[in-house]
Structure formats: structure tokens, C-alpha cells
Amino acid sequence: MKAIVIEQPGGPEVLQLQERPQPEPAEQEVLIQVKASGVNRPDIAQRKGHYPPPAGTIQDIPGLEVAGIVAKIGTRVTRWNIGDRVCALVAGGGYAGYCAVPEGQCLPIPANLDFSEAASLPETFFTVWSNVFDRGRLQSGESLLVHGGSSGIGVAAIQMAKAWGATVYSTAGSAEKCNFCESLGASRAINYKTEKFRDVMLQVTEGRGVDVILDMIGGDYTSGNLDILAEEGRLVLINVMRGDEVSMKLSQIMRKRLTITGSTLRARDSAFKATVAANLEKYVWPWLISGIIKPVIYKTFPLAEAAAAHRLMESSEHIGKIVLLT
């Protein structure tokens, strides 16, 4: 099969198209003939040598989400059949013609979505569900602030929280991106290059603050996040793009009874990921089928042009997802 291989840690140019053996599915795995693979920031971190895959996962082929056709099934697979259209969360190996994945991490592709749209879903939807709804305990009628609202994670979080019945706010880096976030359902999008999100959020909430914050920034955003959390508020961290060492007022956490939590997804076991998949199919997939939530694809690239896809992601010019087509 064709696969994109990280020849050595470095820039996008280290991503090279090579021939690799087609994997074999284990007893409870399916082999997917990959039609499309989503591009995510953890792929960039892995390419640079900063985010090694978990033990037992292929080490030099990136890719955390795929969509395609079931080509082969393991002897103990019970749900899927050869020929089924599925998308799946994987721990690595997605930038390839074939990918083996535990059957519980697969989801059916809604009939109204193509392969590129389906490939844009798993990494972001699994991340948002497990962090905003499980760890953040967002309820209908509460409010959510999403930092990086025009990213793949942000696009999913805004739409899912809005459909859940929450009031959603976001930050983004341009007027165009802010307008886009509001078109998705954000009540107010804040241009962090021209406005201070802390001041705007305290103003629009009349000093109350927000119930949940989904933060992929970290660093100097932390103090502002704590300032704008309402009583019993929850700060959920999924990345630390501006640093992971911060100072904070512990008395503020105690006084407002705040919860600070966070997670990473890749290293979690298959049972956890299967539970998230089941919740997504129960609660979120009906929104995809009905069109309440829609995938947002910014640009697609042929698999061989993975380096160009990484350059685009690192530029942060995109709105929505970047997808590789095999």
C-alpha cells in the first residue's frame, strides 16, 4: 500500500510517500480501505518529534482519523461487514491506503456525507464529546467559551454545544473567522488580536461569566479563563499551545468552586474510545443525519501532498478541516 512516512523529525518535507506492507486486522479489528484521512495538529507535533505514538502503534505513519470501506474483518468482529462505509478514530497510521482499527472505534458514515466529510469527524468529535460533555459536564441552558473557534475542534464544539442547547462564545484570529464562528451558532465571537476576551466576556455576561471553557491555548490565557468562569465553572484543557507553566490564584478557585481538568485522547484504551463512539452515535449522529451539524472542509489534498497540507495547517489560515484523499 501507499503510505506517508515520517523519515525523520523535522519540517513538512520529511513526509514522504512510500510503499509499506498492508496491515492485517487482529481478532477484534477491521481493516479499512482508506479513502480519506483527516489532518490534525497532533500530526504536526508527531512529525516534529514532540508527540510519539503509544506503544504498539505504528511509529512513523501519522494520521488519527480515517474514512473508507471495510475490506477485511477479524475473527471476533461482530458489528461490521466487508463493504460497510465507516469512519474511525485511530492511534496512528491513518495517512495510508489501509488502516487496521478496533471495531468499537468505528462509526457508520451517514448517507448524506462523502468520505472526505466523514474523515473530518472522528478526532474532533471524540475530543469534544469526551472533554466538553463528559469532563466539562456541559448542560443545556449553560454557556460555553471555545478558544480557537475556527479550528476543526472549534467548529465541532460550537455546533455540538449549540445543538445541545447551550449558549456558545468563541475566540478567533480575524474578523472573517469570527463571522464564520457566529454563522455556526456562536452568540459572540471575539477577535483576540483586537479585543481582550476577558473584558468582552465579562461585559456580555454582565459579570456572571461562563460555565465551561474549552481551551487549547494554555499559557497566559489561564488567568483570564479563571477570571471569566462563573461559580461552579469548569476549565477543560486539551492543548497548551502557549505554554504549560502558569501562575494562578488558588483562592479564586476555592472562592468560585471551580474545576480545572483536561485530557489527551490518543493514549486512552480502546474500551474508553468505544464508549465515546457509542455516545456520539446515540446523541450526535442524528444531528449529522438531519443536517443540524455539518462538517466544514477547508481544503483537500492528494495523499502524496501531505507536506502541503501540513504547511497549510501550520499557517493557521484555514477555517475548518484539512483532509487527505487517497
Coordinates of C-alpha atoms in Angstrom, one line a residue:
M1 CA 0.0 0.0 0.0
K2 CA 1.0 3.7 -0.3
A3 CA 1.7 5.5 2.9
I4 CA 3.1 8.8 4.1
V5 CA 6.1 8.1 6.3
I6 CA 7.9 10.5 8.6
E7 CA 11.5 9.8 7.5
Q8 CA 13.0 11.8 10.5
P9 CA 11.8 14.6 12.8
G10 CA 11.6 17.9 11.0
G11 CA 9.6 20.1 8.7
P12 CA 6.8 19.2 6.3
E13 CA 9.4 18.0 3.8
V14 CA 10.1 14.9 5.9
L15 CA 6.7 13.5 5.0
Q16 CA 7.5 11.1 2.1
L17 CA 5.2 8.8 0.1
Q18 CA 6.5 5.2 0.3
E19 CA 5.4 1.6 -0.2
R20 CA 4.5 -0.3 3.1
P21 CA 3.0 -3.7 3.8
Q22 CA -0.8 -3.8 4.1
P23 CA -1.6 -4.3 7.8
E24 CA -3.6 -7.4 9.0
P25 CA -6.6 -6.9 11.4
A26 CA -6.4 -8.5 14.8
E27 CA -9.3 -10.6 16.1
Q28 CA -11.5 -7.6 17.1
E29 CA -10.2 -5.2 14.4
V30 CA -11.4 -4.2 11.0
L31 CA -9.2 -3.4 8.1
I32 CA -10.3 -0.2 6.4
Q33 CA -9.5 0.7 2.8
V34 CA -8.9 4.3 3.5
K35 CA -10.5 6.8 1.1
A36 CA -9.7 10.0 3.2
S37 CA -7.7 10.9 6.3
G38 CA -8.1 14.0 8.4
V39 CA -5.1 16.2 9.2
N40 CA -4.7 17.4 12.8
R41 CA -2.3 19.4 14.9
P42 CA -1.1 16.3 16.8
D43 CA 0.1 15.0 13.4
I44 CA 2.4 18.1 13.2
A45 CA 3.7 17.5 16.7
Q46 CA 4.4 13.9 15.8
R47 CA 6.2 15.0 12.7
K48 CA 8.4 17.3 14.7
G49 CA 9.3 14.5 17.2
H50 CA 7.2 16.0 20.1
Y51 CA 4.3 13.6 20.2
P52 CA 5.3 9.9 19.9
P53 CA 2.6 7.4 19.3
P54 CA 1.5 5.0 22.0
A55 CA 3.4 1.7 22.4
G56 CA 2.1 -0.9 19.9
T57 CA 1.1 1.7 17.4
I58 CA 2.9 2.2 14.1
Q59 CA 5.5 4.8 14.8
D60 CA 6.3 6.6 11.5
I61 CA 2.9 6.8 9.7
P62 CA 0.8 9.7 11.2
G63 CA -2.9 10.1 11.0
L64 CA -5.6 9.9 13.7
E65 CA -8.8 9.6 11.7
V66 CA -9.9 7.9 8.6
A67 CA -12.9 7.1 6.5
G68 CA -13.3 4.3 4.0
I69 CA -14.7 0.9 3.3
V70 CA -14.3 -2.2 5.5
A71 CA -12.0 -4.5 3.4
K72 CA -11.4 -7.3 6.0
I73 CA -12.7 -8.2 9.4
G74 CA -11.1 -10.0 12.4
T75 CA -12.5 -13.4 13.6
R76 CA -14.2 -11.8 16.6
V77 CA -15.7 -8.8 14.9
T78 CA -19.5 -8.7 15.5
R79 CA -20.9 -5.5 14.1
W80 CA -19.2 -4.7 10.8
N81 CA -19.2 -6.5 7.4
I82 CA -17.0 -6.2 4.4
G83 CA -18.2 -3.3 2.3
D84 CA -19.5 -1.2 5.1
R85 CA -18.8 2.6 4.9
V86 CA -17.2 3.6 8.2
C87 CA -15.1 6.4 9.7
A88 CA -12.8 5.7 12.7
L89 CA -10.6 7.1 15.3
V90 CA -7.1 5.6 15.2
A91 CA -4.0 6.0 17.3
G92 CA -1.8 6.3 14.2
G93 CA -1.3 5.0 10.7
G94 CA -4.1 7.0 9.1
Y95 CA -2.1 8.5 6.2
A96 CA -2.1 5.3 4.3
G97 CA -4.1 3.2 1.8
Y98 CA -5.2 0.7 4.5
C99 CA -5.5 1.0 8.3
A100 CA -6.5 -1.6 11.0
V101 CA -8.6 -0.3 13.8
P102 CA -10.6 -1.8 16.8
E103 CA -14.2 -2.3 15.7
G104 CA -15.5 -0.2 18.6
Q105 CA -13.7 2.9 17.4
C106 CA -15.6 2.8 14.1
L107 CA -18.8 4.7 13.3
P108 CA -21.2 4.4 10.3
I109 CA -20.9 7.1 7.7
P110 CA -24.2 8.9 7.4
A111 CA -25.6 8.5 3.9
N112 CA -25.6 12.3 3.3
L113 CA -21.8 12.6 3.9
D114 CA -18.9 11.7 1.5
F115 CA -15.6 10.2 2.6
S116 CA -13.8 13.5 3.0
E117 CA -16.5 14.9 5.2
A118 CA -16.6 11.6 7.3
A119 CA -12.8 11.7 7.7
S120 CA -13.1 15.1 9.3
L121 CA -15.2 13.9 12.1
P122 CA -13.6 11.3 14.5
E123 CA -10.7 13.2 16.1
T124 CA -12.6 16.4 16.7
F125 CA -15.9 14.8 17.7
F126 CA -14.4 12.3 20.0
T127 CA -12.3 15.1 21.6
V128 CA -15.2 17.5 22.0
W129 CA -17.6 14.9 23.4
S130 CA -15.1 13.5 26.0
N131 CA -14.0 16.9 27.1
V132 CA -16.9 19.3 26.8
F133 CA -19.7 16.9 27.6
D134 CA -18.0 14.2 29.8
R135 CA -15.3 16.1 31.7
G136 CA -16.9 19.6 31.3
R137 CA -20.4 18.3 32.1
L138 CA -22.0 21.0 29.8
Q139 CA -25.7 21.1 30.3
S140 CA -28.5 22.5 28.2
G141 CA -29.0 26.1 29.2
E142 CA -25.4 26.7 30.3
S143 CA -22.7 28.6 28.4
L144 CA -19.5 27.5 26.7
L145 CA -16.5 29.5 25.6
V146 CA -14.5 27.8 22.8
H147 CA -11.0 29.2 22.2
G148 CA -9.9 28.7 18.6
G149 CA -13.4 28.6 17.3
S150 CA -12.5 28.3 13.6
S151 CA -10.3 25.3 14.1
G152 CA -11.5 21.8 13.5
I153 CA -12.1 21.3 17.2
G154 CA -13.8 24.7 17.5
V155 CA -16.1 24.1 14.5
A156 CA -17.2 20.8 16.1
A157 CA -17.6 22.3 19.6
I158 CA -19.6 25.3 18.6
Q159 CA -22.1 23.2 16.6
M160 CA -22.4 20.4 19.1
A161 CA -22.9 22.7 22.1
K162 CA -25.4 24.8 20.2
A163 CA -27.4 21.7 19.3
W164 CA -27.2 20.6 22.9
G165 CA -29.0 23.8 23.9
A166 CA -26.0 25.8 25.3
T167 CA -25.1 29.4 24.6
V168 CA -21.8 29.4 22.8
Y169 CA -19.0 32.0 22.6
S170 CA -15.7 31.7 20.8
T171 CA -12.4 33.4 20.1
A172 CA -10.7 33.5 16.7
G173 CA -7.9 35.4 15.0
S174 CA -9.6 37.5 12.3
A175 CA -12.9 39.2 11.5
E176 CA -13.6 36.6 8.8
K177 CA -13.1 33.8 11.3
C178 CA -15.2 35.5 13.9
N179 CA -18.0 36.0 11.4
F180 CA -17.7 32.3 10.5
C181 CA -18.0 31.2 14.1
E182 CA -21.1 33.3 14.6
S183 CA -22.6 31.7 11.4
L184 CA -22.1 28.3 13.1
G185 CA -24.1 29.3 16.1
A186 CA -21.7 31.3 18.4
S187 CA -23.6 34.2 20.0
R188 CA -20.4 36.3 20.1
A189 CA -17.0 35.7 18.6
I190 CA -14.1 37.7 19.9
N191 CA -11.1 38.7 17.7
Y192 CA -8.3 38.0 20.1
K193 CA -6.0 40.2 18.0
T194 CA -8.0 43.3 18.6
E195 CA -10.0 42.5 21.7
K196 CA -9.3 41.1 25.2
F197 CA -11.5 38.1 25.6
R198 CA -11.6 38.6 29.4
D199 CA -13.1 42.0 29.1
V200 CA -15.6 41.2 26.4
M201 CA -16.9 38.1 28.2
L202 CA -17.4 39.9 31.5
Q203 CA -19.3 42.5 29.6
V204 CA -21.6 40.3 27.5
T205 CA -22.4 38.0 30.5
E206 CA -22.9 41.1 32.8
G207 CA -20.2 39.9 35.1
R208 CA -21.5 36.4 35.6
G209 CA -19.0 34.6 33.4
V210 CA -19.4 31.3 31.6
D211 CA -20.0 27.8 32.8
V212 CA -17.4 25.9 30.7
I213 CA -14.3 26.9 28.8
L214 CA -12.7 24.6 26.2
D215 CA -9.1 25.8 26.0
M216 CA -6.4 24.6 23.6
I217 CA -4.1 27.6 24.3
G218 CA -3.0 27.5 27.9
G219 CA -0.2 29.7 29.0
D220 CA -1.1 33.3 29.6
Y221 CA -4.8 32.6 28.7
T222 CA -5.2 30.8 32.0
S223 CA -5.6 33.7 34.4
G224 CA -8.2 35.3 32.0
N225 CA -10.0 32.0 31.9
L226 CA -10.3 31.8 35.6
D227 CA -11.5 35.4 35.8
I228 CA -14.4 34.7 33.5
L229 CA -15.6 31.4 34.8
A230 CA -18.9 31.6 36.7
E231 CA -19.3 30.0 40.1
E232 CA -19.0 26.2 39.8
G233 CA -17.4 26.8 36.4
R234 CA -15.2 24.2 34.6
L235 CA -12.0 24.9 32.7
V236 CA -11.2 22.0 30.3
L237 CA -7.7 21.9 28.8
I238 CA -6.9 20.0 25.6
N239 CA -3.6 21.6 24.5
V240 CA -1.1 24.1 25.7
M241 CA 0.0 26.0 22.5
R242 CA 1.2 29.0 24.6
G243 CA 2.9 27.0 27.3
D244 CA 2.1 24.7 30.2
E245 CA 3.6 26.6 33.1
V246 CA 1.3 29.2 34.6
S247 CA 0.6 31.1 37.8
M248 CA -2.8 31.3 39.3
K249 CA -4.7 32.4 42.4
L250 CA -5.7 29.3 44.3
S251 CA -8.1 31.4 46.4
Q252 CA -10.0 32.3 43.2
I253 CA -10.5 28.6 42.5
M254 CA -11.8 27.9 46.0
R255 CA -14.0 31.0 46.2
K256 CA -15.8 30.2 43.0
R257 CA -15.6 26.4 43.5
L258 CA -14.0 26.0 40.1
T259 CA -12.9 22.7 38.4
I260 CA -9.8 22.6 36.3
T261 CA -9.5 19.4 34.2
G262 CA -8.2 18.2 30.9
S263 CA -7.2 15.2 28.9
T264 CA -5.4 13.8 25.9
L265 CA -7.2 11.3 23.7
R266 CA -4.6 9.3 21.8
A267 CA -3.2 7.2 24.6
R268 CA -6.7 6.2 26.0
D269 CA -7.6 2.5 25.6
S270 CA -10.0 1.0 23.1
A271 CA -12.7 0.5 25.7
F272 CA -12.8 4.2 26.5
K273 CA -12.8 5.2 22.9
A274 CA -15.6 2.7 22.1
T275 CA -17.7 4.2 24.9
V276 CA -17.2 7.7 23.4
A277 CA -18.1 6.3 19.9
A278 CA -21.4 4.8 21.3
N279 CA -22.3 8.2 22.8
L280 CA -21.6 10.0 19.6
E281 CA -23.7 7.6 17.6
K282 CA -26.6 8.0 20.1
Y283 CA -26.5 11.7 20.6
V284 CA -24.6 13.4 17.8
W285 CA -25.0 11.2 14.7
P286 CA -28.7 12.1 14.5
W287 CA -27.7 15.8 14.2
L288 CA -25.3 14.9 11.3
I289 CA -28.0 12.8 9.6
S290 CA -30.6 15.7 9.9
G291 CA -28.1 18.4 8.9
I292 CA -28.3 20.3 12.2
I293 CA -24.5 19.8 12.3
K294 CA -22.4 19.9 9.1
P295 CA -18.7 19.0 8.5
V296 CA -16.7 22.0 7.4
I297 CA -13.9 21.1 5.0
Y298 CA -11.5 23.9 4.1
K299 CA -9.3 22.1 1.6
T300 CA -8.4 18.6 0.4
F301 CA -5.1 17.3 -0.8
P302 CA -4.0 14.1 -2.5
L303 CA -2.2 11.8 -0.1
A304 CA 1.1 12.5 -1.8
E305 CA 0.8 16.2 -1.0
A306 CA 0.7 15.7 2.8
A307 CA 3.6 18.1 3.2
A308 CA 1.5 20.9 1.6
A309 CA -1.4 20.0 3.9
H310 CA 0.9 20.4 7.0
R311 CA 2.2 23.7 5.7
L312 CA -1.4 25.0 5.4
M313 CA -2.3 23.8 8.9
E314 CA 0.8 25.5 10.4
S315 CA -0.1 28.7 8.7
S316 CA -3.4 28.8 10.6
E317 CA -5.1 30.3 7.6
H318 CA -7.7 27.6 7.4
I319 CA -11.3 27.6 8.7
G320 CA -12.4 24.1 9.4
K321 CA -10.7 20.8 8.5
I322 CA -7.9 19.8 6.1
V323 CA -8.3 16.3 4.6
L324 CA -6.0 14.0 2.6
L325 CA -7.6 11.9 -0.2
T326 CA -6.1 8.5 -1.1

